[in-house]
Amino acid sequence: MSQIFAIALNTFREATRNRVFASLILFAVAMLLLTLAVSSASLHEEVRLMKDIGLFLISTFSVLISIFIGVNLVYKEIERKTIFTIIPKPIFRFQFLLGKYFGLASTMLIQLIFMSTVLALIFWGLDANFGEEMVQALLLIYIEVLIVIAIALFFSSFSTPFLSGLLTIGAFIIGRFVDRILVIRLASKDEMTPALENVKTFVKTIAHIVPDLSIFNTTPYVVYEDPIDWSYVLNGVGYGVTYVIILLFLASLMFTRRDFI
Amino acid sequence: MNQHALSVQDLVKTFDLGFLGAVPFLGPGITRRFQLKGIAQRVEAVRGITFSVEPGEVFGFLGPNGAGKTTTIKVLMGLIHPTSGQGTLLGAPLGDAQARARLGFLPEHPYFYEYLKPLEFLDFYARLFNLTHRERKRRAEALLDRLGLTYAKDRPLRKFSKGMIQRIGVAQALINDPALVVLDEPMSGLDPMGRKDVRDLIFELKEQGKTVFFSSHILADVEALCDRVAIMARGRIRSIGGLHELLTDAQSPVEIVTRGVEGAPREALAALAAQAREASGQQTFILESDAILESFLDQLRAVEGARLISVIPRRRSLEDLFVEEAAKADAADIQAHEGAPA
């Protein structure tokens, strides 16, 4: 445990001392404040608009930062050869990988809490109720972020940051639209050719493998103050954690076999 | 049973490079099966080496660039997996966590987390050994002091010079008070003062009874420090042994100086020698190796009026040996390629 904690702490320090990270967060906060100006122009819909745009901004920035740092997590250690001094220490490779994961996961938690606090302060300023549904939505955004980090770490355990970045963004976009892809219609029954049938099977197989991230987006319920059941949130947490465990297991398997040339 | 501090047996490492080769699980298999050239290629970095290092020894690992030294060290450190063969560290098989807890390693041209300050940096490595907070602090401060870095303890590593980075690198290798210290090119890129510091440190480690295994290009340092050396070239160990035996082995030339050897006997003796010359009434014969020394001396004794002045084994320098072995390895490789069926 001490080893995983050491790697996690170092990853956390690296991310929080990174100027790009700090400027991204400042930019996100600036965007939130800008939203305040825009929403005040809407007629009596300030709070709804603030909820909608606020959650969208927090979710998008969190996912982008996770991908940006996530695909570089392992690659940087190999590229800069810092990993050469870590692997010979009494640490298993999977512990190193878990340390990197938890390091970024805790960085993102702090980031999410910070941005949520800014949003809550804006709500307080508007004299609006932040509400239980906002907490639920933010919790689900964090679970989505945890999955995205695991996907980024999985791809980067065997490929370059650029390729890992593309693959992670691809998986994220497919994941967000899984529900729609599964009911997609390529052509009417009469026009269906074997080739189209194959495409359909391929797309559906991918959609089945990729985690369904649409379940973590509860913004429509929040905006219309339609409370979500906590059992739904807990199901989402269980679903997310299962995906994270599988992805980290596969990433460890790849990483253990790797040569650090 | 004598337990080696470090050993490798029939170690082979072949890299599968290229686009496919780097893919774990599938890549190497596909490369071997379909012999895909261009998409994937194979490089034999280490071709079956066997050697061992004994406890308390300072062992020098020499060889030209691309000899396979760093690859061998990386296999020992668990950074790459051997294609075949075995190795041990402190009596345990490679990868054993308990053995690694007693190991210190400094890689070649180290680069460290530049956002950390020295004490944070050493604390990070000390945590990997499960040390208590108090112990981590004590060791980190003691090492900074010992390596003369206390004055820079509030600076992040990004502001460190190359020599300082090397010293903090040595500090992380010693944070667990290791029994075996492995240093990959510890003197490379250092100025004369920096090199002297590393040399003194290796002496100090030896005095403390630790085993030191290091690779180097700087032969003067190796000659001054090592009990034994191995010379590696083209993936194979070419020579191994104590410096004294390697440099004065059976193949070493011998210089014989005589007086009063003239005419036909001189010609006969000169025929045995590789070189013969005469100056100031003294004859100097250089024999290619001491294998023919006895028969040379027998003939000399038979010459009337001859006096033997001196017999001096000509000690080769480590540099001679190094260059010789590298050239031999190159020649052997070229021959193997030419001899191989097209």
Coordinates of C-alpha atoms in Angstrom, one line a residue:
Chain A
M1 CA 0.0 0.0 0.0
S2 CA 2.8 2.4 0.9
Q3 CA 4.2 2.0 -2.6
I4 CA 0.9 2.8 -4.3
F5 CA 0.4 5.8 -2.0
A6 CA 3.9 7.1 -2.8
I7 CA 3.3 6.9 -6.6
A8 CA -0.1 8.4 -6.2
L9 CA 1.2 11.3 -4.1
N10 CA 3.9 12.0 -6.7
T11 CA 1.4 11.9 -9.5
F12 CA -0.8 14.3 -7.6
R13 CA 2.1 16.6 -7.0
E14 CA 3.1 16.5 -10.6
A15 CA -0.4 17.3 -11.9
T16 CA -1.0 20.1 -9.3
R17 CA 2.4 21.7 -9.9
N18 CA 1.8 21.7 -13.7
R19 CA 1.0 25.2 -15.1
V20 CA -1.2 23.8 -17.9
F21 CA -3.4 22.2 -15.3
A22 CA -3.7 25.4 -13.3
S23 CA -4.5 27.5 -16.3
L24 CA -7.1 25.0 -17.6
I25 CA -8.9 25.2 -14.2
L26 CA -8.7 29.0 -14.2
F27 CA -10.1 29.0 -17.7
A28 CA -13.0 26.8 -16.6
V29 CA -13.8 29.0 -13.7
A30 CA -13.7 32.0 -16.0
M31 CA -16.2 30.3 -18.3
L32 CA -18.5 29.6 -15.4
L33 CA -18.4 33.3 -14.4
L34 CA -19.1 34.2 -18.0
T35 CA -22.1 31.9 -18.0
L36 CA -23.4 33.9 -15.1
A37 CA -23.4 37.0 -17.4
V38 CA -25.1 35.1 -20.2
S39 CA -27.8 33.5 -18.0
S40 CA -28.7 36.8 -16.5
A41 CA -29.8 37.9 -19.9
S42 CA -32.3 35.1 -20.1
L43 CA -35.8 35.9 -18.9
H44 CA -36.3 34.3 -15.4
E45 CA -34.4 31.2 -16.6
E46 CA -31.1 32.1 -15.0
V47 CA -31.0 29.2 -12.6
R48 CA -32.0 26.5 -15.2
L49 CA -29.4 27.9 -17.7
M50 CA -26.8 28.0 -15.0
K51 CA -27.4 24.4 -14.0
D52 CA -27.3 23.3 -17.7
I53 CA -24.2 25.1 -18.8
G54 CA -22.5 24.7 -15.4
L55 CA -22.7 20.9 -15.4
F56 CA -21.8 20.8 -19.1
L57 CA -18.7 22.9 -18.5
I58 CA -17.6 20.9 -15.4
S59 CA -18.1 17.6 -17.2
T60 CA -16.4 18.6 -20.4
F61 CA -13.4 20.2 -18.7
S62 CA -12.9 17.3 -16.3
V63 CA -13.0 14.8 -19.2
L64 CA -10.6 16.8 -21.3
I65 CA -8.1 17.3 -18.4
S66 CA -8.4 13.6 -17.6
I67 CA -7.6 12.6 -21.2
F68 CA -4.8 15.2 -21.5
I69 CA -3.0 14.1 -18.3
G70 CA -4.1 10.4 -18.5
V71 CA -2.5 9.5 -21.8
N72 CA 0.7 11.1 -20.7
L73 CA 0.8 9.5 -17.2
V74 CA 2.8 6.4 -18.0
Y75 CA 4.4 7.7 -21.3
K76 CA 6.2 10.6 -19.6
E77 CA 7.7 8.2 -17.0
I78 CA 9.1 6.0 -19.8
E79 CA 10.1 8.9 -22.1
R80 CA 12.0 10.7 -19.4
K81 CA 13.3 7.5 -18.0
T82 CA 12.1 8.2 -14.5
I83 CA 10.6 4.7 -14.5
F84 CA 14.1 3.3 -14.6
T85 CA 14.7 4.2 -11.0
I86 CA 11.2 3.0 -9.8
I87 CA 10.9 -0.5 -11.3
P88 CA 14.1 -1.8 -9.7
K89 CA 12.7 -0.8 -6.2
P90 CA 10.6 -3.4 -4.3
I91 CA 7.3 -2.5 -6.2
F92 CA 5.2 -4.5 -8.5
R93 CA 4.4 -3.0 -11.9
F94 CA 0.7 -3.2 -11.2
Q95 CA 1.3 -1.2 -8.0
F96 CA 3.0 1.5 -10.1
L97 CA 0.0 1.6 -12.5
L98 CA -2.5 1.8 -9.7
G99 CA -0.5 4.5 -8.0
K100 CA -0.6 6.6 -11.2
Y101 CA -4.4 5.9 -11.5
F102 CA -5.2 7.0 -7.9
G103 CA -2.9 10.0 -8.2
L104 CA -4.8 11.3 -11.2
A105 CA -8.2 10.2 -9.7
S106 CA -7.5 12.3 -6.6
T107 CA -6.3 15.2 -8.6
M108 CA -9.5 15.2 -10.6
L109 CA -11.5 14.9 -7.4
I110 CA -9.9 18.1 -6.0
Q111 CA -10.5 19.8 -9.3
L112 CA -14.1 18.7 -9.4
I113 CA -14.7 19.8 -5.8
F114 CA -13.1 23.2 -6.6
M115 CA -15.2 23.8 -9.7
S116 CA -18.4 22.6 -7.9
T117 CA -17.7 25.0 -5.1
V118 CA -17.4 27.9 -7.5
L119 CA -20.7 26.8 -9.1
A120 CA -22.3 26.5 -5.6
L121 CA -21.1 30.0 -4.8
I122 CA -22.7 31.3 -8.0
F123 CA -26.0 29.6 -6.9
W124 CA -25.7 31.2 -3.5
G125 CA -25.2 34.6 -5.1
L126 CA -28.3 34.0 -7.3
D127 CA -30.2 33.0 -4.1
A128 CA -31.0 29.6 -5.8
N129 CA -31.1 26.2 -4.3
F130 CA -28.1 24.0 -5.2
G131 CA -30.1 20.9 -4.4
E132 CA -29.6 17.2 -4.0
E133 CA -29.9 16.5 -7.7
M134 CA -26.9 18.7 -8.3
V135 CA -24.8 16.6 -5.9
Q136 CA -26.0 13.5 -7.6
A137 CA -25.1 14.8 -11.1
L138 CA -21.6 15.9 -9.9
L139 CA -21.0 12.5 -8.3
L140 CA -22.0 10.8 -11.6
I141 CA -19.7 13.1 -13.5
Y142 CA -16.8 12.0 -11.3
I143 CA -17.6 8.4 -11.9
E144 CA -17.5 9.1 -15.7
V145 CA -14.1 10.8 -15.2
L146 CA -12.8 7.7 -13.3
I147 CA -13.8 5.6 -16.3
V148 CA -12.2 8.0 -18.8
I149 CA -8.9 8.0 -16.8
A150 CA -9.0 4.1 -16.8
I151 CA -9.5 4.1 -20.6
A152 CA -6.7 6.6 -21.1
L153 CA -4.4 4.5 -18.9
F154 CA -5.3 1.3 -20.6
F155 CA -4.5 2.6 -24.1
S156 CA -1.3 4.4 -22.9
S157 CA -0.1 1.1 -21.3
F158 CA 0.9 0.0 -24.7
S159 CA 0.7 2.9 -27.2
T160 CA 1.8 6.5 -27.7
P161 CA 0.1 9.5 -26.1
F162 CA -1.2 10.7 -29.5
L163 CA -2.8 7.3 -30.4
S164 CA -4.0 6.8 -26.8
G165 CA -5.6 10.3 -26.9
L166 CA -7.4 9.6 -30.2
L167 CA -8.6 6.1 -29.0
T168 CA -9.7 7.5 -25.6
I169 CA -11.6 10.4 -27.3
G170 CA -13.2 7.9 -29.7
A171 CA -14.2 5.6 -26.8
F172 CA -15.6 8.6 -24.9
I173 CA -17.7 9.8 -27.9
I174 CA -19.0 6.3 -28.6
G175 CA -19.7 5.9 -24.9
R176 CA -21.7 9.1 -24.7
F177 CA -23.9 7.9 -27.6
V178 CA -24.1 4.2 -26.9
D179 CA -27.9 4.3 -26.3
R180 CA -28.4 5.9 -29.8
I181 CA -25.9 3.6 -31.6
L182 CA -27.7 0.5 -30.3
V183 CA -31.0 1.5 -31.9
I184 CA -29.4 2.9 -35.1
R185 CA -31.0 2.1 -38.5
L186 CA -28.7 2.1 -41.4
A187 CA -31.3 1.2 -44.0
S188 CA -34.8 -0.1 -44.4
K189 CA -35.3 -3.8 -44.3
D190 CA -35.5 -4.1 -48.1
E191 CA -32.4 -2.2 -48.7
M192 CA -30.2 -4.1 -46.2
T193 CA -27.2 -5.7 -47.9
P194 CA -24.8 -8.2 -46.3
A195 CA -22.1 -5.4 -46.2
L196 CA -24.4 -3.1 -44.4
E197 CA -25.3 -5.9 -42.1
N198 CA -21.6 -6.4 -41.2
V199 CA -21.1 -2.7 -40.5
K200 CA -24.1 -2.8 -38.2
T201 CA -22.7 -5.8 -36.4
F202 CA -19.3 -4.2 -36.0
V203 CA -20.7 -0.9 -34.7
K204 CA -23.0 -2.7 -32.3
T205 CA -20.2 -4.9 -31.0
I206 CA -18.1 -1.8 -30.3
A207 CA -21.0 -0.1 -28.6
H208 CA -21.4 -3.2 -26.4
I209 CA -17.8 -3.2 -25.4
V210 CA -17.4 0.5 -24.7
P211 CA -18.9 1.7 -21.4
D212 CA -22.3 3.4 -21.7
L213 CA -21.4 6.9 -20.6
S214 CA -24.9 8.3 -21.4
I215 CA -26.1 7.0 -18.0
F216 CA -23.8 9.5 -16.2
N217 CA -25.5 12.5 -17.8
T218 CA -28.4 13.5 -15.6
T219 CA -28.5 17.1 -16.7
P220 CA -32.1 17.0 -18.1
Y221 CA -33.4 15.7 -14.8
V222 CA -31.5 18.3 -12.9
V223 CA -32.6 21.2 -15.1
Y224 CA -36.3 20.3 -14.7
E225 CA -35.8 19.6 -11.0
D226 CA -36.9 16.0 -11.5
P227 CA -35.2 14.2 -8.6
I228 CA -33.3 11.0 -9.4
D229 CA -33.5 8.0 -7.2
W230 CA -30.3 7.3 -5.2
S231 CA -30.5 3.7 -6.3
Y232 CA -29.9 4.9 -9.9
V233 CA -26.9 6.8 -8.7
L234 CA -25.6 3.8 -6.8
N235 CA -26.1 1.5 -9.8
G236 CA -24.1 4.0 -11.9
V237 CA -21.3 3.9 -9.3
G238 CA -21.3 0.1 -9.4
Y239 CA -21.3 0.0 -13.2
G240 CA -18.4 2.6 -13.4
V241 CA -16.3 0.9 -10.7
T242 CA -16.7 -2.5 -12.5
Y243 CA -15.5 -1.0 -15.8
V244 CA -12.5 0.7 -14.0
I245 CA -11.5 -2.6 -12.4
I246 CA -11.6 -4.5 -15.7
L247 CA -9.7 -1.7 -17.5
L248 CA -7.0 -1.5 -14.8
F249 CA -6.6 -5.3 -14.8
L250 CA -6.1 -5.3 -18.6
A251 CA -3.7 -2.3 -18.4
S252 CA -1.7 -4.1 -15.7
L253 CA -1.5 -7.2 -17.9
M254 CA -0.1 -5.2 -20.8
F255 CA 2.2 -3.2 -18.7
T256 CA 3.7 -6.2 -16.9
R257 CA 4.8 -7.6 -20.2
R258 CA 6.4 -4.4 -21.5
D259 CA 10.1 -3.8 -22.0
F260 CA 11.4 -0.4 -21.0
I261 CA 14.1 0.2 -23.6
Chain B
M1 CA 27.2 -22.7 -1.0
N2 CA 28.8 -19.5 -2.2
Q3 CA 26.1 -17.0 -2.9
H4 CA 26.9 -14.5 -5.7
A5 CA 26.0 -10.9 -5.3
L6 CA 24.8 -11.0 -8.9
S7 CA 24.9 -13.5 -11.6
V8 CA 23.6 -14.2 -15.1
Q9 CA 23.5 -17.5 -17.0
D10 CA 23.2 -17.9 -20.8
L11 CA 21.4 -14.6 -20.9
V12 CA 19.9 -13.8 -24.3
K13 CA 17.9 -10.7 -25.2
T14 CA 16.4 -10.2 -28.6
F15 CA 14.3 -7.1 -29.3
D16 CA 11.3 -7.1 -31.6
L17 CA 11.2 -3.6 -32.8
G18 CA 9.1 -1.8 -35.3
F19 CA 5.4 -1.1 -35.4
L20 CA 4.2 -4.7 -34.6
G21 CA 7.1 -5.8 -32.5
A22 CA 6.3 -3.4 -29.7
V23 CA 2.7 -4.7 -29.2
P24 CA 2.8 -7.0 -26.2
F25 CA 1.6 -10.6 -26.5
L26 CA 0.9 -10.5 -30.3
G27 CA 3.9 -8.6 -31.8
P28 CA 6.8 -10.9 -31.1
G29 CA 4.8 -13.9 -32.1
I30 CA 3.7 -12.4 -35.4
T31 CA 7.2 -11.3 -36.2
R32 CA 8.7 -14.7 -35.6
R33 CA 6.0 -16.6 -37.5
F34 CA 5.8 -14.5 -40.6
Q35 CA 9.3 -13.0 -40.5
L36 CA 7.9 -9.5 -41.3
K37 CA 10.8 -7.3 -42.3
G38 CA 10.3 -3.6 -42.2
I39 CA 7.1 -3.7 -40.2
A40 CA 9.0 -5.5 -37.4
Q41 CA 12.6 -6.3 -37.0
R42 CA 14.7 -8.3 -34.6
V43 CA 17.9 -7.1 -32.9
E44 CA 20.1 -9.4 -30.9
A45 CA 21.4 -7.2 -28.1
V46 CA 22.7 -9.9 -25.8
R47 CA 23.8 -13.2 -27.2
G48 CA 24.2 -15.7 -24.3
I49 CA 26.4 -14.3 -21.6
T50 CA 27.4 -15.9 -18.3
F51 CA 29.2 -14.2 -15.4
S52 CA 28.9 -13.5 -11.7
V53 CA 29.9 -10.9 -9.2
E54 CA 31.0 -11.8 -5.7
P55 CA 30.0 -10.1 -2.5
G56 CA 32.2 -7.1 -1.5
E57 CA 33.7 -6.8 -5.0
V58 CA 33.9 -3.7 -7.2
F59 CA 33.2 -5.1 -10.7
G60 CA 33.7 -3.1 -13.9
F61 CA 31.5 -3.8 -16.9
L62 CA 33.2 -2.5 -20.0
G63 CA 32.5 -2.4 -23.7
P64 CA 32.1 0.0 -26.6
N65 CA 28.7 1.6 -27.4
G66 CA 26.1 -0.8 -28.4
A67 CA 27.9 -3.8 -26.8
G68 CA 24.8 -4.8 -24.8
K69 CA 25.9 -3.5 -21.4
T70 CA 22.9 -1.4 -20.7
T71 CA 20.6 -4.1 -21.9
T72 CA 22.2 -6.6 -19.5
I73 CA 21.8 -4.1 -16.7
K74 CA 18.2 -3.5 -17.6
V75 CA 17.5 -7.2 -17.5
L76 CA 19.1 -7.4 -14.1
M77 CA 17.0 -4.4 -12.9
G78 CA 13.7 -6.0 -14.1
L79 CA 13.2 -3.2 -16.7
I80 CA 13.2 -5.7 -19.6
H81 CA 12.4 -9.4 -19.8
P82 CA 15.1 -11.8 -21.0
T83 CA 14.4 -13.8 -24.1
S84 CA 16.1 -16.7 -22.5
G85 CA 18.5 -17.4 -19.7
Q86 CA 18.5 -16.7 -16.0
G87 CA 19.9 -14.4 -13.4
T88 CA 20.1 -13.8 -9.7
L89 CA 20.4 -10.8 -7.5
L90 CA 21.7 -11.2 -3.9
G91 CA 21.0 -15.0 -4.2
A92 CA 17.4 -14.6 -5.3
P93 CA 15.9 -15.0 -8.8
L94 CA 15.5 -11.7 -10.8
G95 CA 12.3 -9.8 -9.8
D96 CA 12.4 -11.0 -6.2
A97 CA 11.0 -8.1 -4.1
Q98 CA 13.1 -8.9 -1.0
A99 CA 16.3 -8.8 -3.0
R100 CA 15.3 -5.6 -4.7
A101 CA 14.8 -4.0 -1.2
R102 CA 18.6 -4.4 -0.8
L103 CA 19.5 -3.1 -4.2
G104 CA 20.5 0.4 -5.3
F105 CA 20.5 1.5 -9.0
L106 CA 21.5 4.6 -10.9
P107 CA 20.6 4.6 -14.6
E108 CA 22.7 6.2 -17.4
H109 CA 22.0 9.9 -17.9
P110 CA 19.4 10.0 -15.2
Y111 CA 16.5 12.5 -15.3
F112 CA 14.3 13.1 -12.3
Y113 CA 11.0 14.7 -11.3
E114 CA 12.0 18.3 -11.8
Y115 CA 9.1 19.7 -9.8
L116 CA 10.3 18.1 -6.6
K117 CA 12.7 19.5 -4.1
P118 CA 15.6 17.2 -2.9
L119 CA 14.0 16.2 0.4
E120 CA 10.6 15.5 -1.3
F121 CA 12.5 13.6 -4.0
L122 CA 14.3 11.3 -1.5
D123 CA 11.2 10.9 0.6
F124 CA 9.4 9.6 -2.5
Y125 CA 12.0 6.9 -3.1
A126 CA 12.2 6.1 0.6
R127 CA 8.4 5.5 0.7
L128 CA 8.9 2.8 -1.9
F129 CA 10.9 0.9 0.7
N130 CA 8.2 1.2 3.4
L131 CA 10.4 3.3 5.7
T132 CA 8.9 5.2 8.6
H133 CA 8.5 9.0 8.4
R134 CA 11.3 9.5 10.9
E135 CA 13.7 7.1 9.1
R136 CA 12.9 8.6 5.8
K137 CA 13.7 12.1 7.0
R138 CA 16.9 11.0 8.8
R139 CA 18.2 9.1 5.7
A140 CA 17.3 11.9 3.3
E141 CA 19.1 14.6 5.3
A142 CA 22.1 12.4 5.9
L143 CA 22.5 11.6 2.2
L144 CA 22.1 15.2 1.2
D145 CA 24.8 16.1 3.6
R146 CA 27.1 13.3 2.5
L147 CA 26.7 14.2 -1.2
G148 CA 27.2 17.9 -0.5
L149 CA 23.7 19.0 -1.6
T150 CA 22.4 20.4 1.7
Y151 CA 22.9 24.0 0.4
A152 CA 20.4 23.3 -2.4
K153 CA 17.7 21.6 -0.4
D154 CA 15.1 24.3 -1.1
R155 CA 15.6 24.3 -4.9
P156 CA 13.4 22.3 -7.2
L157 CA 15.4 19.7 -9.2
R158 CA 14.8 21.7 -12.4
K159 CA 17.3 24.2 -11.2
F160 CA 20.0 21.5 -10.6
S161 CA 23.2 21.3 -12.7
K162 CA 24.1 18.0 -14.4
G163 CA 26.6 17.1 -11.7
M164 CA 24.0 17.9 -9.0
I165 CA 21.5 15.6 -10.8
Q166 CA 24.1 12.8 -10.8
R167 CA 24.7 13.3 -7.1
I168 CA 21.0 13.3 -6.2
G169 CA 20.7 10.2 -8.4
V170 CA 23.4 8.5 -6.4
A171 CA 21.5 9.6 -3.2
Q172 CA 18.3 7.8 -4.4
A173 CA 20.3 4.7 -5.2
L174 CA 21.6 4.7 -1.6
I175 CA 18.4 5.6 0.3
N176 CA 17.7 2.0 1.3
D177 CA 21.4 1.4 2.5
P178 CA 21.7 -1.3 -0.2
A179 CA 24.0 -4.3 -0.2
L180 CA 24.5 -4.2 -3.9
V181 CA 24.8 -1.0 -5.9
V182 CA 24.5 -1.0 -9.7
L183 CA 25.6 2.1 -11.5
D184 CA 25.2 2.5 -15.3
E185 CA 27.9 4.9 -16.6
P186 CA 28.1 6.9 -13.4
M187 CA 31.0 9.1 -14.6
S188 CA 29.6 10.0 -18.0
G189 CA 29.1 13.7 -18.5
L190 CA 30.8 14.7 -15.3
D191 CA 33.7 17.1 -15.0
P192 CA 37.0 15.9 -13.4
M193 CA 35.8 17.0 -9.9
G194 CA 32.5 15.2 -10.3
R195 CA 34.3 12.0 -11.5
K196 CA 36.6 12.2 -8.5
D197 CA 33.5 12.5 -6.2
V198 CA 32.0 9.4 -7.8
R199 CA 35.3 7.5 -7.5
D200 CA 35.6 8.4 -3.9
L201 CA 32.1 7.3 -3.2
I202 CA 32.7 3.9 -4.9
F203 CA 35.8 3.4 -2.7
E204 CA 33.7 4.4 0.4
L205 CA 31.0 1.8 -0.6
K206 CA 33.7 -0.8 -1.0
E207 CA 35.1 0.0 2.5
Q208 CA 31.6 -0.5 3.9
G209 CA 31.6 -4.0 2.4
K210 CA 29.0 -3.3 -0.3
T211 CA 29.2 -4.8 -3.7
V212 CA 29.5 -2.3 -6.6
F213 CA 28.7 -3.2 -10.2
F214 CA 29.3 -0.4 -12.7
S215 CA 29.6 0.1 -16.4
S216 CA 32.0 2.6 -17.8
H217 CA 33.9 3.9 -20.8
I218 CA 36.4 5.7 -18.7
L219 CA 39.1 3.1 -18.4
A220 CA 41.4 5.0 -16.0
D221 CA 38.6 5.0 -13.4
V222 CA 38.0 1.3 -14.0
E223 CA 41.7 0.5 -13.5
A224 CA 41.8 2.5 -10.3
L225 CA 38.6 1.1 -8.8
C226 CA 37.9 -2.5 -9.9
D227 CA 38.8 -5.8 -8.4
R228 CA 37.5 -7.6 -11.6
V229 CA 36.2 -6.5 -14.9
A230 CA 34.3 -8.0 -17.8
I231 CA 34.6 -6.7 -21.4
M232 CA 31.6 -7.0 -23.5
A233 CA 31.4 -6.5 -27.3
R234 CA 28.7 -7.3 -29.8
G235 CA 26.5 -8.9 -27.2
R236 CA 29.1 -11.3 -25.9
I237 CA 31.5 -11.3 -23.0
R238 CA 35.0 -11.2 -24.5
S239 CA 37.1 -11.2 -21.4
I240 CA 36.5 -11.6 -17.7
G241 CA 38.8 -11.7 -14.7
G242 CA 40.9 -9.8 -12.2
L243 CA 42.6 -6.8 -13.8
H244 CA 46.1 -8.2 -13.0
E245 CA 45.4 -11.6 -14.8
L246 CA 43.7 -10.0 -17.7
L247 CA 46.5 -7.5 -18.4
T248 CA 49.4 -10.0 -17.9
D249 CA 47.9 -13.3 -19.2
A250 CA 49.7 -15.9 -21.3
Q251 CA 49.3 -13.8 -24.4
S252 CA 51.3 -10.9 -22.9
P253 CA 54.5 -9.9 -24.6
V254 CA 57.8 -10.3 -22.7
E255 CA 60.9 -8.1 -23.1
I256 CA 64.3 -9.8 -22.6
V257 CA 67.5 -7.7 -22.4
T258 CA 70.9 -9.4 -22.8
R259 CA 74.6 -8.6 -23.2
G260 CA 77.2 -10.4 -25.2
V261 CA 74.9 -12.2 -27.7
E262 CA 76.4 -11.6 -31.2
G263 CA 76.6 -13.2 -34.6
A264 CA 74.8 -16.4 -35.5
P265 CA 73.4 -17.1 -32.0
R266 CA 71.8 -13.6 -32.1
E267 CA 70.3 -14.3 -35.4
A268 CA 68.9 -17.6 -34.1
L269 CA 67.4 -15.9 -31.0
A270 CA 66.0 -13.1 -33.1
A271 CA 64.2 -15.6 -35.3
L272 CA 62.2 -16.7 -32.1
A273 CA 61.3 -13.2 -31.1
A274 CA 58.8 -10.9 -32.7
Q275 CA 61.2 -8.0 -32.5
A276 CA 65.0 -7.7 -31.9
R277 CA 67.2 -4.7 -31.7
E278 CA 70.6 -3.7 -30.4
A279 CA 71.8 -0.5 -28.7
S280 CA 74.7 0.4 -26.5
G281 CA 76.0 -3.2 -26.5
Q282 CA 72.6 -4.5 -25.2
Q283 CA 70.3 -6.8 -27.1
T284 CA 66.6 -6.5 -26.6
F285 CA 64.2 -9.2 -27.7
I286 CA 60.5 -9.0 -27.5
L287 CA 58.6 -12.3 -27.4
E288 CA 55.0 -12.3 -28.5
S289 CA 54.0 -14.3 -25.5
D290 CA 55.5 -15.9 -22.5
A291 CA 54.6 -19.4 -23.8
I292 CA 58.0 -19.6 -25.6
L293 CA 59.9 -17.9 -22.8
E294 CA 61.4 -21.2 -21.4
S295 CA 62.8 -22.4 -24.7
F296 CA 64.1 -18.9 -25.5
L297 CA 66.0 -18.9 -22.2
D298 CA 67.3 -22.4 -22.7
Q299 CA 68.8 -21.3 -26.1
L300 CA 70.2 -18.2 -24.5
R301 CA 71.9 -20.2 -21.7
A302 CA 73.7 -22.3 -24.4
V303 CA 75.3 -19.2 -25.9
E304 CA 78.8 -18.7 -24.6
G305 CA 79.5 -15.3 -22.9
A306 CA 75.9 -14.3 -22.9
R307 CA 74.5 -12.5 -19.9
L308 CA 70.8 -12.1 -19.1
I309 CA 70.1 -8.6 -17.9
S310 CA 66.3 -8.6 -17.5
V311 CA 63.1 -10.4 -18.3
I312 CA 60.1 -8.0 -18.1
P313 CA 56.6 -9.0 -18.8
R314 CA 55.1 -6.1 -20.8
R315 CA 51.8 -5.2 -19.1
R316 CA 49.1 -4.3 -21.5
S317 CA 47.0 -1.3 -20.6
L318 CA 43.3 -1.8 -20.1
E319 CA 42.8 0.4 -23.1
D320 CA 44.9 -2.1 -25.3
L321 CA 42.8 -5.0 -24.1
F322 CA 39.5 -3.1 -24.6
V323 CA 40.4 -2.1 -28.2
E324 CA 41.8 -5.6 -29.0
E325 CA 38.6 -7.3 -27.8
A326 CA 36.3 -4.9 -29.6
A327 CA 38.2 -5.4 -32.8
K328 CA 38.2 -9.2 -32.4
A329 CA 34.4 -9.1 -31.8
D330 CA 33.9 -7.0 -35.0
A331 CA 36.1 -9.4 -37.0
A332 CA 34.2 -12.5 -35.6
D333 CA 30.9 -10.8 -36.5
I334 CA 31.9 -10.0 -40.0
Q335 CA 33.2 -13.6 -40.5
A336 CA 30.0 -15.0 -39.2
H337 CA 28.0 -12.8 -41.6
E338 CA 30.2 -13.8 -44.6
G339 CA 30.1 -17.4 -43.6
A340 CA 26.3 -17.5 -43.3
P341 CA 24.3 -18.8 -46.2
A342 CA 22.7 -16.0 -48.2

